[in-house]
Amino acid sequence: MKKISNYINGKLVAPKEGQYIDNYNPATGKVYSLIPNSTKSDVDDAIQAAKEAFNSWADLRNTERADWLEKISQGIENRMEELALAESTDNGKPLWLARSVDIPRAKDNFKFYSTAIRHYSSESHQTAEGVINYTLRKPVGVAACISPWNLPLYLFTWKIAPALAAGNTVVAKPSEITPMTAYLLSEICVEIGLPAGVLNIVHGLGHSAGNALISSDDIDLVSFTGGTATGAHIAKIVAPKFKKMSLELGGKNPNIIFDDCDFDKMLKTTLNSSFANQGQICLCGSRILIQRGIYQKFKEAFVEKVKKMKVGNPLNEDSRLGAIVSKPHYEKILSYIEIAKEEGGKILAGGHAVHLDGEQSEGWYIAPTIIEGLDQQCRTNQEEIFGPVVTIQPFDTEEEAITLANSTEYGLAATIWTSDLSRAHRLGNEVESGIIWINCWLLRDLRTPFGGVKNSGVGREGGWEALNFFTEPKNVCIKY
Ligand code: NAD
């Protein structure tokens, strides 16, 4: 069975205590590889390597670091198909999705920051005649980057690329549930000869390897994407040490549909925004709010289309949905469907596991599920399920839509469908959310600020926001 390694100080190494964790293929429910169960000692080695590499990496010109990032991007491009297959096998997502979205985006993350850092600049302020202020932007130090399982290489590289571009060295921990493409990334770094210690990748569990990383006094900042409870735990440890933190956390996103929208475009996109990646994208709209005038029409059309969405082997081109990432997560989603029923929800589509034949018979599959008849305050509409489960609720007025949209503890993303330009702007302003999509969904521009408000997180990724986060500003005032 394939055993993957940590990547520490430029080398692929086994965990010091020789312990490994089973890695499952969600499509078959079977263990297919082993990953290091790293301990504090492995993490400390990685941090030490990153500390030692820091000065020479930070001292490189921006253009030299940019060249390294381009080489990594090229390395990903060269192994695109292998990475896509690895991502699909590890995560359960359709291979076509990994091939068209996840891996190209990981390549683009390095490409984007290799160019962004060439153009990055700092400010200077003329205060008075003979007085000038200028701001230096220095790399912070050793960056701890921790990512989740839903978009494994895509989100892992979204942190690593700007951290390295800005001159930090990195210790990164991918999710233990989807470690394979992070491992392949470390192979790419070895192949291209990235200087030792600049990037270190340590595999292992959150409460051991992850916790050792964020608890270390020798890291200088934390960039984390994952669940809100984990984010709160990390903040408790990191905040009293006054280290920089960026926390990208959970969501319960509204998808607000007005009578006057372009119905066909909305319906097509809503199928995606509800169920892409089995509903396991932090930006998916899991609460669909529909103005009463088109509620019935929407419900009938949506249910009909969702019932036809094929759940199948992720390797098949015609599978619209693949497998759920892990058995615990699969059980969690099914338990939420039971909660919805207990709360009085009516299942309009799905609502059950899907059992495939042959090699996939032990895999974890759930039918795309639509639930109706629940009020906004119930658990189903308040808690993040993070699976192929949406609720639909009618509303009458714009004010009611805004109240419903804002009545959760989260505020990551919201989608609004209307052809009334003024209303679109009003809602864009009123809905409490870090990201608003109007008449579209997941149309990404890597220059834009990305992140949430309320319990969806602190800080922003993307564009200059990330480069600002990964640098420390220092103001110099000079009188001449
Ligand atoms: P998670 O919080 O369980 O794990 C995320 C990462 O944190 C993993 O690498 C894990 O090993 C690590 N971790 C766990 N405990 C830790 C600890 N004590 N110390 C340090 N590290 C620890 O989240 P998950 O289940 O992997 O991901 C799903 C969640 O991520 C959902 O809530 C989803 O909304 C969120 N998410 C948010 C965004 C965003 O941009 N806001 C993007 C994707 C996913």
Tab-separated table of C-alpha atoms and ligand atoms in Angstrom, residues 146-151 155 173-177 204-207 209-212 214 224-228 230-231 233-234 248-251 281-282 384 386 412 450-452 456 461, ligand 1:
chain	number	residue	atom	x	y	z
A	146	ILE	CA	-3.767	24.769	7.650
A	147	SER	CA	-6.428	23.724	5.161
A	148	PRO	CA	-9.606	21.593	4.958
A	149	TRP	CA	-10.679	18.628	2.807
A	150	ASN	CA	-13.315	20.078	0.513
A	151	LEU	CA	-11.066	21.730	-2.101
A	155	LEU	CA	-7.261	25.881	-0.801
A	173	LYS	CA	-0.685	20.951	7.177
A	174	PRO	CA	-3.283	19.655	4.736
A	175	SER	CA	-6.396	17.892	5.938
A	176	GLU	CA	-5.670	14.345	7.084
A	177	ILE	CA	-8.781	13.311	5.138
A	204	GLY	CA	-1.294	14.315	10.519
A	205	LEU	CA	-4.321	14.807	12.704
A	206	GLY	CA	-5.711	18.190	13.693
A	207	HIS	CA	-5.589	17.675	17.440
A	209	ALA	CA	0.065	17.696	14.390
A	210	GLY	CA	-2.220	20.690	13.736
A	211	ASN	CA	-2.340	21.657	17.375
A	212	ALA	CA	1.439	21.353	17.752
A	214	ILE	CA	-0.458	26.465	15.953
A	224	PHE	CA	-6.453	28.679	8.655
A	225	THR	CA	-9.423	27.475	6.627
A	226	GLY	CA	-11.843	25.019	8.201
A	227	GLY	CA	-14.723	24.736	10.622
A	228	THR	CA	-15.849	27.529	12.958
A	230	THR	CA	-11.692	24.701	15.076
A	231	GLY	CA	-11.176	28.369	14.228
A	233	HIS	CA	-9.953	26.903	19.290
A	234	ILE	CA	-7.050	28.224	17.206
A	248	GLU	CA	-11.768	31.327	6.900
A	249	LEU	CA	-14.620	29.434	8.551
A	250	GLY	CA	-18.048	27.891	8.006
A	251	GLY	CA	-21.164	29.258	6.371
A	281	ILE	CA	-18.095	24.055	-1.070
A	282	CYS	CA	-18.048	26.746	1.584
A	384	GLU	CA	-23.881	24.127	8.698
A	386	PHE	CA	-21.966	20.984	4.358
A	412	LEU	CA	-19.672	34.009	4.231
A	450	PHE	CA	-12.294	36.634	-0.106
A	451	GLY	CA	-13.650	35.826	3.348
A	452	GLY	CA	-16.563	36.091	5.721
A	456	SER	CA	-17.577	32.852	9.075
A	461	GLU	CA	-7.606	36.204	1.405
B	1	NAD	P1	-11.801	21.225	10.306
B	1	NAD	O1	-11.881	22.476	11.083
B	1	NAD	O2	-12.235	19.970	10.960
B	1	NAD	O3	-10.316	20.953	9.800
B	1	NAD	C1	-9.606	21.880	9.022
B	1	NAD	C2	-8.124	21.671	9.231
B	1	NAD	O4	-7.809	22.008	10.574
B	1	NAD	C3	-7.644	20.237	9.016
B	1	NAD	O5	-6.382	20.265	8.390
B	1	NAD	C4	-7.522	19.728	10.430
B	1	NAD	O6	-6.595	18.683	10.574
B	1	NAD	C5	-7.056	20.965	11.163
B	1	NAD	N1	-7.321	20.979	12.598
B	1	NAD	C6	-8.328	20.379	13.264
B	1	NAD	N2	-8.207	20.597	14.590
B	1	NAD	C7	-7.099	21.363	14.750
B	1	NAD	C8	-6.452	21.924	15.887
B	1	NAD	N3	-6.897	21.718	17.111
B	1	NAD	N4	-5.361	22.653	15.686
B	1	NAD	C9	-4.892	22.887	14.439
B	1	NAD	N5	-5.448	22.355	13.335
B	1	NAD	C10	-6.549	21.614	13.491
B	1	NAD	O7	-12.623	21.492	8.978
B	1	NAD	P2	-12.939	20.460	7.818
B	1	NAD	O8	-14.005	19.530	8.288
B	1	NAD	O9	-11.673	19.927	7.272
B	1	NAD	O10	-13.540	21.442	6.698
B	1	NAD	C11	-14.881	21.778	6.588
B	1	NAD	C12	-15.122	23.174	7.113
B	1	NAD	O11	-14.305	24.106	6.432
B	1	NAD	C13	-16.546	23.657	6.898
B	1	NAD	O12	-16.985	24.294	8.062
B	1	NAD	C14	-16.411	24.664	5.764
B	1	NAD	O13	-17.393	25.667	5.741
B	1	NAD	C15	-15.069	25.246	6.064
B	1	NAD	N6	-14.505	25.898	4.887
B	1	NAD	C16	-14.438	27.260	4.871
B	1	NAD	C17	-13.935	27.921	3.765
B	1	NAD	C18	-13.841	29.426	3.714
B	1	NAD	O14	-13.193	29.931	2.818
B	1	NAD	N7	-14.450	30.151	4.626
B	1	NAD	C19	-13.480	27.179	2.676
B	1	NAD	C20	-13.576	25.791	2.729
B	1	NAD	C21	-14.076	25.157	3.841
